[in-house]
Amino acid sequence: MERLRLDKIIAASGKYSRREVKLLVRQGRVLVDGMPARSPEDKVDPESAEIAVNGEVLPYRRHTWLMLHKPAGVLSATEDGRGKTVLDLLPPELQRQGLFPVGRLDKDTEGLLLLTNEGRLAHDLLSPRHHVDKVYYVRTAGTLTEEDCRAFAAGMALSDFQCLPAELEILSAGTESEALVTLREGKFHQVKRMLAQRGKPVLYLKRVKMGNLTLDPALARGEYRYLTEEELQVLRNLR
Ligand code: URA
């Protein structure tokens, strides 16, 4: 593994900014293989060196994985001249890590969005071949019926696209209805288009699950956290 700047490695853990690392190094609170680091610019091989900050050994991760509770009103993009993107919700040290969203949620859709800089795994998770289910909570205008469920299960034909079989689980039905929709693919506006075709337009949409990952209820809209080692392992096993 190539040698990287110490401040960059430590900042990638998300716990300290580069400015904090500078201070910690000056205070002798950053140890590399048991020896105090001399400078934040020291080059270190993060896979072989043991880096300890404030007495705590840093688990080094080559890639960053975040779970974000995407709020409505931000774009699932890395840059966009027209408005705020999900990257704008992150602190500067994370904005510099080349993170991108794993798939897209519409601007008005909320919920679970993963961000990473690990291209290969992200790509695999999005591929329909890998059957990573995405679950959405949805509120529609109009009364959802068993017939709608059967249409989802049969695989709906949209004007330009044949959907894979999907699941519609009705939670409540009335002039407005609530349901959980499970898809194993993610075409542009797919949930909205499927429900519009059934004459039940979407009023509110939120992704609550992706594979085995459920949106962390501790995350308020706009908040994020790092995936745990266990969660990452589950994602890797989905491939
Ligand atoms: N389906 C939609 O229609 N919109 C989303 O944001 C995600 C799935």
XYZ file of C-alpha atoms in Angstrom, residues 6-226:
221
model
C -0.542 11.018 8.509
C -3.078 13.857 8.799
C -4.943 12.525 5.802
C -5.135 9.028 7.241
C -6.348 10.230 10.620
C -8.862 12.667 9.134
C -10.273 9.790 7.041
C -11.413 8.147 10.262
C -13.899 11.020 10.521
C -13.053 11.628 14.171
C -10.557 14.455 13.759
C -10.119 17.252 11.255
C -6.698 17.866 9.743
C -6.367 20.968 11.893
C -6.987 18.904 15.020
C -4.439 16.354 13.880
C -1.840 19.100 13.570
C -2.457 20.110 17.158
C -2.492 16.540 18.438
C 0.816 15.825 16.744
C 2.321 18.938 18.298
C 1.101 17.761 21.695
C 2.699 14.350 21.176
C -0.663 12.616 21.255
C -0.249 10.853 17.930
C 1.918 7.721 18.014
C 3.075 5.775 14.994
C 4.216 2.291 15.980
C 4.599 3.546 19.534
C 6.732 6.594 18.657
C 5.409 10.168 18.723
C 4.839 11.453 15.200
C 7.057 14.371 14.214
C 4.791 16.060 11.714
C 1.263 15.716 10.333
C 2.927 15.471 6.948
C 4.853 12.295 7.833
C 4.245 9.600 5.242
C 2.977 6.333 6.662
C 1.700 3.058 5.253
C -1.758 2.904 6.855
C -2.092 -0.828 6.362
C 1.029 -1.810 8.235
C 1.618 1.010 10.743
C -0.215 1.177 14.047
C -1.495 4.697 14.517
C -2.764 5.700 17.946
C -4.477 9.008 18.702
C -5.098 9.994 22.304
C -4.211 6.472 23.368
C -6.687 4.875 21.001
C -5.522 2.749 18.070
C -7.125 3.905 14.855
C -8.877 1.221 12.841
C -7.712 2.074 9.356
C -10.150 1.858 6.538
C -9.085 2.209 3.012
C -12.545 3.362 2.004
C -15.184 5.432 3.700
C -18.794 4.289 4.027
C -21.466 6.558 5.456
C -25.163 6.129 6.111
C -27.000 9.393 5.536
C -30.590 10.239 6.406
C -31.242 12.235 3.279
C -33.702 15.071 3.798
C -36.023 16.323 1.055
C -34.672 19.248 -0.958
C -31.105 18.032 -1.577
C -29.823 16.324 -4.696
C -28.208 12.868 -4.729
C -25.261 14.186 -6.693
C -21.681 15.171 -6.032
C -21.961 18.579 -7.608
C -24.733 20.512 -9.127
C -24.827 24.138 -10.142
C -28.542 24.249 -9.417
C -28.707 23.420 -5.767
C -27.569 21.811 -2.573
C -26.278 18.248 -2.821
C -25.902 15.503 -0.230
C -22.174 16.309 -0.047
C -23.042 19.755 1.280
C -24.371 17.999 4.393
C -20.884 16.687 5.251
C -17.963 18.444 6.968
C -15.110 19.663 4.726
C -12.738 16.793 5.570
C -15.332 14.309 4.323
C -16.168 16.431 1.297
C -12.573 16.006 0.153
C -12.674 12.211 0.160
C -14.236 11.674 -3.235
C -17.470 10.313 -1.804
C -20.457 9.720 -4.026
C -23.991 8.452 -3.382
C -24.679 4.757 -3.937
C -27.637 5.172 -6.284
C -29.993 8.078 -6.324
C -32.991 9.259 -4.448
C -35.173 11.939 -6.001
C -34.784 15.448 -4.659
C -38.056 15.159 -2.723
C -37.376 11.598 -1.467
C -36.035 11.114 2.038
C -34.303 8.303 3.843
C -31.402 5.908 3.656
C -28.624 6.883 1.291
C -25.170 5.332 1.415
C -22.147 7.414 0.488
C -18.782 5.909 -0.294
C -15.572 6.200 -2.279
C -15.378 2.445 -2.888
C -16.506 2.257 -6.495
C -16.480 -1.478 -7.033
C -18.657 -2.495 -4.083
C -21.024 0.427 -4.734
C -21.440 -0.717 -8.312
C -22.142 -4.303 -7.261
C -24.749 -3.238 -4.718
C -26.655 -1.382 -7.421
C -26.601 -4.177 -9.942
C -29.937 -6.079 -10.204
C -27.833 -9.235 -10.539
C -26.931 -8.960 -6.872
C -30.530 -8.741 -5.653
C -30.009 -6.071 -3.040
C -33.571 -5.247 -2.022
C -34.502 -1.632 -1.428
C -37.494 -0.973 0.785
C -39.488 2.253 0.610
C -42.188 3.596 2.873
C -44.742 5.324 0.705
C -47.876 7.386 1.171
C -50.188 7.580 -1.822
C -53.334 9.368 -2.828
C -56.124 6.846 -3.384
C -56.875 3.460 -1.894
C -54.284 0.727 -2.396
C -55.808 -2.687 -3.059
C -54.838 -6.335 -3.351
C -55.029 -5.865 -7.114
C -52.205 -3.331 -6.857
C -50.187 -5.882 -4.874
C -50.743 -8.502 -7.575
C -49.716 -6.059 -10.316
C -46.456 -5.314 -8.445
C -45.778 -9.029 -7.916
C -46.372 -9.827 -11.585
C -43.764 -7.276 -12.759
C -45.256 -4.093 -14.138
C -44.646 -2.855 -17.659
C -43.928 0.875 -17.738
C -43.923 2.740 -21.060
C -40.201 2.172 -21.627
C -39.268 -0.454 -19.077
C -40.316 -3.887 -17.834
C -40.033 -3.993 -14.021
C -38.884 -7.049 -12.160
C -41.461 -8.526 -9.771
C -41.770 -6.250 -6.746
C -43.595 -6.339 -3.444
C -46.301 -3.988 -2.256
C -47.295 -4.444 1.379
C -50.271 -2.319 2.339
C -50.032 -0.785 5.817
C -53.242 1.238 5.665
C -55.768 1.931 2.923
C -58.110 4.893 2.638
C -58.377 8.103 0.644
C -54.668 8.209 1.418
C -52.824 4.899 1.813
C -49.529 3.786 3.300
C -47.397 0.873 2.142
C -43.948 -0.642 1.986
C -42.583 -1.197 -1.508
C -39.681 -3.575 -2.057
C -37.687 -3.334 -5.284
C -34.534 -5.115 -6.326
C -33.699 -2.537 -8.964
C -33.762 1.232 -9.018
C -34.771 2.865 -12.238
C -35.380 6.594 -12.383
C -38.574 7.509 -10.462
C -39.479 3.834 -10.367
C -41.716 3.726 -7.286
C -43.504 6.907 -8.334
C -44.019 5.660 -11.857
C -45.326 2.253 -10.774
C -47.831 3.789 -8.404
C -48.837 6.514 -10.869
C -49.617 3.771 -13.371
C -51.914 2.193 -10.768
C -53.656 5.571 -10.410
C -52.309 6.099 -6.866
C -49.800 8.967 -7.095
C -47.075 9.165 -4.469
C -47.449 11.904 -1.874
C -44.412 11.017 0.218
C -41.517 8.606 -0.281
C -38.775 7.479 2.071
C -36.215 4.687 1.657
C -36.029 2.718 4.885
C -33.855 -0.245 3.981
C -31.182 -1.381 1.579
C -30.141 -5.021 1.748
C -29.804 -5.747 5.461
C -29.161 -2.127 6.351
C -32.045 -0.299 7.987
C -32.056 3.486 8.304
C -30.697 4.168 11.787
C -33.566 5.675 13.828
C -30.978 7.715 15.771
C -30.203 9.723 12.625
C -32.307 12.834 12.207
C -32.865 14.167 8.702
C -29.554 15.458 7.327
C -27.439 13.470 9.809
C -24.970 10.727 8.912
C -22.811 8.149 10.604
C -20.051 5.739 9.627
